[in-house]
XYZ file of C-alpha atoms in Angstrom:
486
model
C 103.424 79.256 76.556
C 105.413 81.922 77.582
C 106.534 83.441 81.309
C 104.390 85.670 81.673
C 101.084 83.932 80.327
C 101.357 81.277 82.788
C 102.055 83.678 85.204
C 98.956 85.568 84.417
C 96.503 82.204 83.829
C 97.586 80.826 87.213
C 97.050 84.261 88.593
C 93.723 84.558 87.536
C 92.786 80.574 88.540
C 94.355 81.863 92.417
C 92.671 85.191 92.240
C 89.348 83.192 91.359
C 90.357 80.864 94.481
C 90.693 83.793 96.264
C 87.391 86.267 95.383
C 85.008 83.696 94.586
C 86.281 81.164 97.553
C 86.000 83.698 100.137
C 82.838 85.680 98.854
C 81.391 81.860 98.895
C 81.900 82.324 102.502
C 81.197 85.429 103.228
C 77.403 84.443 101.162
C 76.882 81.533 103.240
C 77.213 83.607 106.298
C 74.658 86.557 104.698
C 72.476 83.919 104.583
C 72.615 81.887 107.572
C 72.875 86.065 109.596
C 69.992 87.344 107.224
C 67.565 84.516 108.746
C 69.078 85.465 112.309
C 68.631 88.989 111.976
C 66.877 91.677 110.997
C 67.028 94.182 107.998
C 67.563 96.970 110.142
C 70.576 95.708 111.527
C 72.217 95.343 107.768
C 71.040 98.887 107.470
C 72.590 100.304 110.271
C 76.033 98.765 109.508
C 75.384 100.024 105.646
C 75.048 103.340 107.239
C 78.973 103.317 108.345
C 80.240 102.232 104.737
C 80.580 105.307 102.580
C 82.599 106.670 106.158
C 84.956 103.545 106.229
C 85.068 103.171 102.425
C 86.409 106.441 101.737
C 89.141 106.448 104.732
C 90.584 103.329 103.361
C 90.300 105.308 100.097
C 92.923 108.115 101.711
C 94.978 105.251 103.520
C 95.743 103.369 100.036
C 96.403 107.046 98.890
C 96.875 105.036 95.059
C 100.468 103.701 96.652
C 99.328 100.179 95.759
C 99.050 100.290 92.004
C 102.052 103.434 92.263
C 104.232 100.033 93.787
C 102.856 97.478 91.064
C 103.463 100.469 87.825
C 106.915 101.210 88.823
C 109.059 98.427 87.605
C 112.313 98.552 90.172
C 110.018 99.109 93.846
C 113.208 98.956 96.520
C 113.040 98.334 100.164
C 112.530 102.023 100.840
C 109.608 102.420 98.920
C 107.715 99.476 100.534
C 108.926 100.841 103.920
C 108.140 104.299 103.256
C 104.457 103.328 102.267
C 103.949 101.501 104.804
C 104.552 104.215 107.517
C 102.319 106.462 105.682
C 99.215 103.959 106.029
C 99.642 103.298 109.370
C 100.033 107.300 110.184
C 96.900 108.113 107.827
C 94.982 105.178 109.371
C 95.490 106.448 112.821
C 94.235 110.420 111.851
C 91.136 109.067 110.019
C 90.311 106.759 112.599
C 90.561 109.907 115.200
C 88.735 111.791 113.140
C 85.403 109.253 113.065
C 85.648 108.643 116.844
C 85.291 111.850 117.891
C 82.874 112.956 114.366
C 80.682 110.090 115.252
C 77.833 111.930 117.037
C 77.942 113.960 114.211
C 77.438 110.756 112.350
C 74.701 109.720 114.735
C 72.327 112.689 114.147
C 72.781 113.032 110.444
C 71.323 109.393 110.129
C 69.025 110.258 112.893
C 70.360 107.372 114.561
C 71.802 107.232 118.113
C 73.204 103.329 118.139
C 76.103 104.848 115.451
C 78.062 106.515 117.824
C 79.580 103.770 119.408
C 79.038 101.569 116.398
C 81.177 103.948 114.296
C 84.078 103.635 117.006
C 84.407 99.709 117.006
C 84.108 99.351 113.850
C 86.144 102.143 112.123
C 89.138 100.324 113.938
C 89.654 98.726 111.316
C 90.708 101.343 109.332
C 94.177 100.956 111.638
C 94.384 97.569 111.573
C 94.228 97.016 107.792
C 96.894 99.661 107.211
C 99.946 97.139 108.963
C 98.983 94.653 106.347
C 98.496 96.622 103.296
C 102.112 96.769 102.029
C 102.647 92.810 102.264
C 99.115 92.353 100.478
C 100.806 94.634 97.300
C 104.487 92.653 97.658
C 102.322 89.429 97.053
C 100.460 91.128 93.903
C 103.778 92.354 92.466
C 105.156 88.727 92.509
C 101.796 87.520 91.049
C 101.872 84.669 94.135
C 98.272 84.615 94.119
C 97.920 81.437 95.771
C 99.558 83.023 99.132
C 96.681 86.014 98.689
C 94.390 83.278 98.440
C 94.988 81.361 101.553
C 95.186 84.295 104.091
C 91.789 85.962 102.627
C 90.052 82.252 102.192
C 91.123 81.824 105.914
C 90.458 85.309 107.411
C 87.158 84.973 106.004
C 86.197 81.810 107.741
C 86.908 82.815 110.879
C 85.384 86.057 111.047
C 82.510 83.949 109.500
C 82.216 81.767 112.676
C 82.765 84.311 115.070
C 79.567 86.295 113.302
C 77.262 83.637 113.496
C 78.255 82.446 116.969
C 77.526 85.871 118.436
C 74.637 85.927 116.300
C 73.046 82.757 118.031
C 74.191 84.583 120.941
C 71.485 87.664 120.392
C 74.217 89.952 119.837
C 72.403 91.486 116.852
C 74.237 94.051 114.841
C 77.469 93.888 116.923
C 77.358 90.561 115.095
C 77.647 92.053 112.027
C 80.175 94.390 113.117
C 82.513 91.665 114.820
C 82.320 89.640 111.568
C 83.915 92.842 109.132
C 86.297 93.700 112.062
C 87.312 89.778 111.885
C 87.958 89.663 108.359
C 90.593 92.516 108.586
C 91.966 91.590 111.813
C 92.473 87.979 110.532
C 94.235 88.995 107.452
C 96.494 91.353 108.859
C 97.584 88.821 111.474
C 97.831 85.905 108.519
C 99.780 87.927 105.813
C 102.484 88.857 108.826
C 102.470 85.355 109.379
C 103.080 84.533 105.670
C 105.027 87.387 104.153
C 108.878 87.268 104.878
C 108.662 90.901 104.186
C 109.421 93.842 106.765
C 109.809 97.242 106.852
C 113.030 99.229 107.224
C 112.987 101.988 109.632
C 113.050 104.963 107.210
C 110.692 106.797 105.606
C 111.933 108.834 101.688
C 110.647 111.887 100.917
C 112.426 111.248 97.873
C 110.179 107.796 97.025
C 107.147 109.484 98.657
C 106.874 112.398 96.101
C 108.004 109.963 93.343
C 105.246 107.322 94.272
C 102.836 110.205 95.167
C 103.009 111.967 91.559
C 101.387 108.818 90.134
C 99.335 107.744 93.462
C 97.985 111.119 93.776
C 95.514 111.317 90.922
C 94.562 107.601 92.002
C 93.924 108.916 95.192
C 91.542 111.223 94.169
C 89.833 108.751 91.429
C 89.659 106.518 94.437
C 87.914 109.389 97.107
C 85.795 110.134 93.947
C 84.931 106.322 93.383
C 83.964 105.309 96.972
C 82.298 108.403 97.437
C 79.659 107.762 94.540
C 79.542 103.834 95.147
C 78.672 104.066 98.534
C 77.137 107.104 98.002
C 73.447 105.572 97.610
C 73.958 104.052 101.139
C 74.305 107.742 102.428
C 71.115 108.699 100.452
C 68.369 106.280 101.380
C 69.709 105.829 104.977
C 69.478 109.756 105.162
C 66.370 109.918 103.442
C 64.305 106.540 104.339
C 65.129 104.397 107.099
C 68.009 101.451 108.300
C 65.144 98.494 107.535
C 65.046 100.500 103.809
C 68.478 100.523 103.392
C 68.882 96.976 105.076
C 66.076 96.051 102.098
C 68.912 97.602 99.078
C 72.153 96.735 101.413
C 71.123 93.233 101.121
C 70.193 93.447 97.264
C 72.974 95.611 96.480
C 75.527 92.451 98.527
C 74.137 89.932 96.497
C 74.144 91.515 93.330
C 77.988 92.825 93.921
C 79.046 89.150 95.025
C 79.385 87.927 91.192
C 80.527 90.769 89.344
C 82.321 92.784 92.168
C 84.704 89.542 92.335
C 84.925 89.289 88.977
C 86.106 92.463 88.002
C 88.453 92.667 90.917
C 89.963 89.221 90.452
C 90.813 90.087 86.739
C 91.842 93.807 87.715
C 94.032 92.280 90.292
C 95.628 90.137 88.129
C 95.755 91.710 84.539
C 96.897 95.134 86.121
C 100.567 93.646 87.005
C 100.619 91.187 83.914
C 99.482 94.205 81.147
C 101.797 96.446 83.447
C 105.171 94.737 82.095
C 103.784 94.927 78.247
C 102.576 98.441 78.478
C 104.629 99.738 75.551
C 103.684 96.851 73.341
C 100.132 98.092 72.069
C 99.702 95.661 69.580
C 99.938 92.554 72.374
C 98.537 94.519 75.414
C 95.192 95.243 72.585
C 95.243 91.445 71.682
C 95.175 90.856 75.764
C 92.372 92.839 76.593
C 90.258 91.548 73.626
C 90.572 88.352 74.560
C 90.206 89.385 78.270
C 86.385 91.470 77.658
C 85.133 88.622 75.770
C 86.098 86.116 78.367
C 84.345 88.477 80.866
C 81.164 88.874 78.890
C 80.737 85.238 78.390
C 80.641 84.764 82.240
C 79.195 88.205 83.482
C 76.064 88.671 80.977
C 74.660 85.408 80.997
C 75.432 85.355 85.361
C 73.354 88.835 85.836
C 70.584 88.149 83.070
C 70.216 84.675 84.674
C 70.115 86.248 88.429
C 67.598 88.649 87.857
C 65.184 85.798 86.012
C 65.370 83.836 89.244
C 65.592 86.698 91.670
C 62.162 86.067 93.631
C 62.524 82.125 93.928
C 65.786 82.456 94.977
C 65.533 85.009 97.600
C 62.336 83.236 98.894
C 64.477 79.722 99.316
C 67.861 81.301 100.330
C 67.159 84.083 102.665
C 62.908 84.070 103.518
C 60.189 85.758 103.027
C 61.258 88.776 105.352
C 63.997 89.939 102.453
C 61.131 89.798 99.349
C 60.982 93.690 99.363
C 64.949 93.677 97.765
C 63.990 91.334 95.059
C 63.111 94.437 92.536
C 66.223 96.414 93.711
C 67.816 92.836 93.234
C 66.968 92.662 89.361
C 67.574 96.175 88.346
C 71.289 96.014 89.709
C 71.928 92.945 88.224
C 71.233 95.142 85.121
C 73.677 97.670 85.824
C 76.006 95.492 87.240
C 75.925 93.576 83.640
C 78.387 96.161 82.388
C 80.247 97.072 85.008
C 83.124 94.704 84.030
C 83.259 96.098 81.059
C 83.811 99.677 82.117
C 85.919 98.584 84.928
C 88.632 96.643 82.620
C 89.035 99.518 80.343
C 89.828 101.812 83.576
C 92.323 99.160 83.716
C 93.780 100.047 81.160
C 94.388 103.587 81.171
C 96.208 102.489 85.252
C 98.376 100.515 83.026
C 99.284 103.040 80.204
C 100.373 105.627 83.415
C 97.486 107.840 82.592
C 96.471 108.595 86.444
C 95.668 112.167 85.445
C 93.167 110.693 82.560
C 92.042 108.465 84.709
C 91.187 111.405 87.859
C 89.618 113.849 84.503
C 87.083 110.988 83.947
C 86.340 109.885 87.273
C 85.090 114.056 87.377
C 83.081 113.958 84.304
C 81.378 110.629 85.246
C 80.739 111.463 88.867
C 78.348 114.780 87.276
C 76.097 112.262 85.956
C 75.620 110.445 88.884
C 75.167 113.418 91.032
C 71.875 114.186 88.224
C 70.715 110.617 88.187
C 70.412 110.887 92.106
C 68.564 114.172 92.055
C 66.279 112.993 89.146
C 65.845 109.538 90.422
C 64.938 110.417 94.168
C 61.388 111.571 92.527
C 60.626 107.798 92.154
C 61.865 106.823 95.622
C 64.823 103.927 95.718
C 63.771 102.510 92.576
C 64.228 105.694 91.031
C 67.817 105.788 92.254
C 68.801 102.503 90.739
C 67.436 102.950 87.532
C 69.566 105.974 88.031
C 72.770 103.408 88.542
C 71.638 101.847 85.043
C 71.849 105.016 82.607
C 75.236 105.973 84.570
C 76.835 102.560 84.181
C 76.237 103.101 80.710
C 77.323 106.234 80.430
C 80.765 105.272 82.325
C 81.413 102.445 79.744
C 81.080 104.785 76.658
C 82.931 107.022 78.022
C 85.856 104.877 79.605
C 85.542 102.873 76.431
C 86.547 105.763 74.355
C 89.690 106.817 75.732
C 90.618 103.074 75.864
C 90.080 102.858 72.088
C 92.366 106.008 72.110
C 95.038 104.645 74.159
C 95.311 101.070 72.354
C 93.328 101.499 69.144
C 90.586 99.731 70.168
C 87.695 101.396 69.376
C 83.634 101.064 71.436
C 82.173 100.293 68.192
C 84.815 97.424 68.151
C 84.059 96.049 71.667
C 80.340 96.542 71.186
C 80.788 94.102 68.173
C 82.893 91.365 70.304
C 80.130 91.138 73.045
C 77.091 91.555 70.906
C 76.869 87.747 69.886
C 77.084 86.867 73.362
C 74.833 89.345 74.798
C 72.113 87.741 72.018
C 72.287 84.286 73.363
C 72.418 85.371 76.637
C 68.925 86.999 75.799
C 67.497 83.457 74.360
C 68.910 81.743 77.347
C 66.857 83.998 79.348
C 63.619 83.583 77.617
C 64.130 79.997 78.147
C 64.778 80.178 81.887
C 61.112 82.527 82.307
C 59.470 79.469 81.309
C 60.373 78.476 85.199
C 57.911 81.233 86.268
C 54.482 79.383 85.225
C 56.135 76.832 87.646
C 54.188 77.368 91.237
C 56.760 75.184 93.238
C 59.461 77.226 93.755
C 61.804 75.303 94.271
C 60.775 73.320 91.053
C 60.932 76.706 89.508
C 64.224 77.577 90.369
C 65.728 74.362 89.955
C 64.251 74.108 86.405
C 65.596 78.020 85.442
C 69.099 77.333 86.770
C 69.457 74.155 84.294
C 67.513 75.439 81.267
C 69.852 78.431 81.721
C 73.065 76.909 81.858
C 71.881 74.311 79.182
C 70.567 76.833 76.432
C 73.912 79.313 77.056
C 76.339 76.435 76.723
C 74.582 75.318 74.136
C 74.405 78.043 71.657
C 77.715 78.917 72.798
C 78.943 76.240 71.102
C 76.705 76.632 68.136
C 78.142 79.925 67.632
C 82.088 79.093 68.134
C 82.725 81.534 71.159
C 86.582 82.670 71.327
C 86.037 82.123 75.438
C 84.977 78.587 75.375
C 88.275 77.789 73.010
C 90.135 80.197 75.432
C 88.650 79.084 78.336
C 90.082 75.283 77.347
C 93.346 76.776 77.023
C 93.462 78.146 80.482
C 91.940 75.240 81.675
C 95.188 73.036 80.440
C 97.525 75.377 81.919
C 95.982 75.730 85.486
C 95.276 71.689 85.370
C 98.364 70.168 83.014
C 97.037 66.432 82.063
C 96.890 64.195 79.160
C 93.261 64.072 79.670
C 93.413 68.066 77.784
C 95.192 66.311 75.055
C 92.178 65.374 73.495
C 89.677 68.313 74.340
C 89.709 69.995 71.372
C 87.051 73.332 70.511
């Protein structure tokens, strides 16, 4: 297997460590603060995110995939990034401390003001780590990435609940974010052998910038409209309303947020150093959606079949109002790997102004779903998030096909199999919903699920299980694998 392959497999197995170890964590402690808490106070720290989502937006600037695209990154590149994030951390977070009355009144909401000036302090913090967090990624040590976020993540973990038990209510929440970044700052320091040089390159700045810039924008554009739904019902409903999608929205994002991000992370550096090879990076990313489909589809489908005994068992009865806003994300978010990876791909073909162009045109239909979908109050707005998500795969799909002569009518045809049996898996699993006990119910959907889907999976030869073998034998070399055969 060559270099690079490993490279990439072991990558992904770390990155996996990474997202799905840490997002364990951070679940556990949703759960254990969402029986200690109330919905309100998840809505009033949802209210802050499109604010802190969008500075860290401007502080990345795009530098981070600029460093990863550019094959020969020197010392004064690194250092002069690095500068730049700490001086664009420390304008934006000036900028919300003395904006956050502002803040207060447009949420109607006087406990934001001092909220928004604890908490935005991260926006500083995170900036003296960012640089070591991309030298790590370049170097595909994945491993290292994994043990500073697994770590950072416990900690701010137990310091959240403990101040929860302590009735500190949604400073609790607020300690627990700050934690994480503080934690991981201090841990990659700790870690990296990397420093900066005291000089800062106009030079590497405008070089980085020319391909940063357009990410920059895609990025402002991006967080803007994600978190942009936040803004809207905690404007135009109330914090226990948005505390009600928050919490839906968290849950739903935990799966397929992580999984897109831990094959983004990895792929983008790995497809990076084959980008002029079309015919190998195309055979990549085929094998790549398909791999993705056969753990995302059946993951969402199955979610949203067992949304109301789960939530009942795992958080209460106090969080049953998310369980339709649950269900209809896990819709959307069904395809959102899909349309994520080939964004992926134009970041690795250097196509940052393609990338900022459809980030526009996509952003339009959002802006109408929203103005449609508010007639039909927050469900409205997430059926909304369907059609778009949609929309942004055709689209992104497209230009992919363009780029690498892979065409949507192509990918359509590579996920349709599994899509089908992920259907039949799911009208298996509803059987569990004539079962009162819900526990029993649950219990009984989760195995019928995972039963059915492997089942037919095999029936039908899927390329991931075969593939998924493969990578098994490289991240876990033993004779046992000799035998496994698909």
């Amino acid at each position: 297997m060559s270099d690079l392959k490993s490279k990439t497999i072991k990558g992904v197995f770390w990155s996996f460590v990474e997202k799905f170890g840490s997002q364990f964590i951070l679940l556990i402690s949703q759960i254990i603060l969402a029986r200690l808490l109330e919905p309100r106070d998840f809505g009033l720290l949802g209210m802050l995110a499109i604010f802190i989502a969008v500075s860290q937006a401007f502080i990345d600037s795009g530098f981070d995939n600029a460093l990863i695209q550019k094959k020969n990154a020197d010392q004064t590149d690194f250092s002069t990034v690095f500068f730049f994030n700490i001086s664009i951390g420390l304008v934006l977070y000036l900028i919300l401390f003395f904006t956050a009355p502002l803040i207060a009144d447009f949420f109607r909401t006087p406990e934001l003001v001092d909220l928004t000036r604890v908490v935005c302090l991260i926006l500083v913090i995170n900036s003296f780590g960012l640089i070591q967090f991309v030298k790590f990624k370049i170097d595909m040590n994945f491993k290292a990435i994994a043990q500073v976020v697994v770590t950072a993540n416990i900690l701010s973990a137990v310091l959240g609940i403990g101040l929860a038990l302590l009735n500190f209510g949604v400073w609790a929440l607020a300690a627990q974010v700050m934690g994480i970044y503080v934690f991981r700052t201090l841990l990659f320091w700790v870690k990296s052998s990397w420093r900066p040089s005291m000089v800062f390159s106009i030079k590497s700045f405008k070089g980085l910038f020319n391909f940063g810039s357009k990410l920059l924008l895609s990025g402002l554009i991006s967080q803007t409209f994600e978190n942009i739904y936040l803004l809207v019902i905690g404007r135009m409903f109330s914090a226990t309303a948005l505390g009600f999608y928050d919490q839906a929205k968290k849950f739903q994002q935990v799966p397929v947020a992580t999984l897109a991000q831990v094959v983004g992370n990895v792929t983008f550096p790995a497809f990076s150093k084959i980008q002029d090879e079309n015919e190998r990076l195309r055979m990549g990313f085929r094998k790549l959606i398909k791999l993705l489909v056969f753990i995302n589809f059946p993951l969402m489908i199955g979610l949203a079949v067992m949304a109301e005994p789960l939530f009942s068992i795992v958080l209460g009865e106090k969080w049953m109002p998310s369980v339709p806003y649950f269900q209809l994300l896990c819709i959307a978010g069904m395809i959102y790997t899909l349309h994520s990876s080939n964004l992926n791909i134009l970041k690795v073909k250097g196509r940052s102004d393609l990338f900022l162009y459809l980030e526009i045109i996509k952003k339009v239909f959002v802006v109408l779903a929203i103005v449609i979908g508010l007639q039909w109050g927050i469900m409205g707005l997430i059926v909304g998030q369907i059609v778009t998500s949609f929309i942004s795969f055709f689209i992104n799909a497209y230009y992919t096909g363009k780029l690498i002569s892979y065409s949507t009518i192509n990918q359509i045809k590579d996920v349709s199999q599994t899509f089908l049996i992920t259907l039949v898996s799911a009208a298996v699993m509803s059987i569990g919903w004539l079962i009162q006990n819900q526990i029993l119910s649950l219990s009984f959907q989760i195995l019928a699920g995972i039963g059915t889907y492997l089942l037919l999976a095999c029936a039908t030869k899927q390329e991931a299980v075969s593939d998924g073998i493969l990578i098994l034998k490289e991240i876990i070399p033993t004779r046992r694998w000799k035998n496994v055969k698909y």
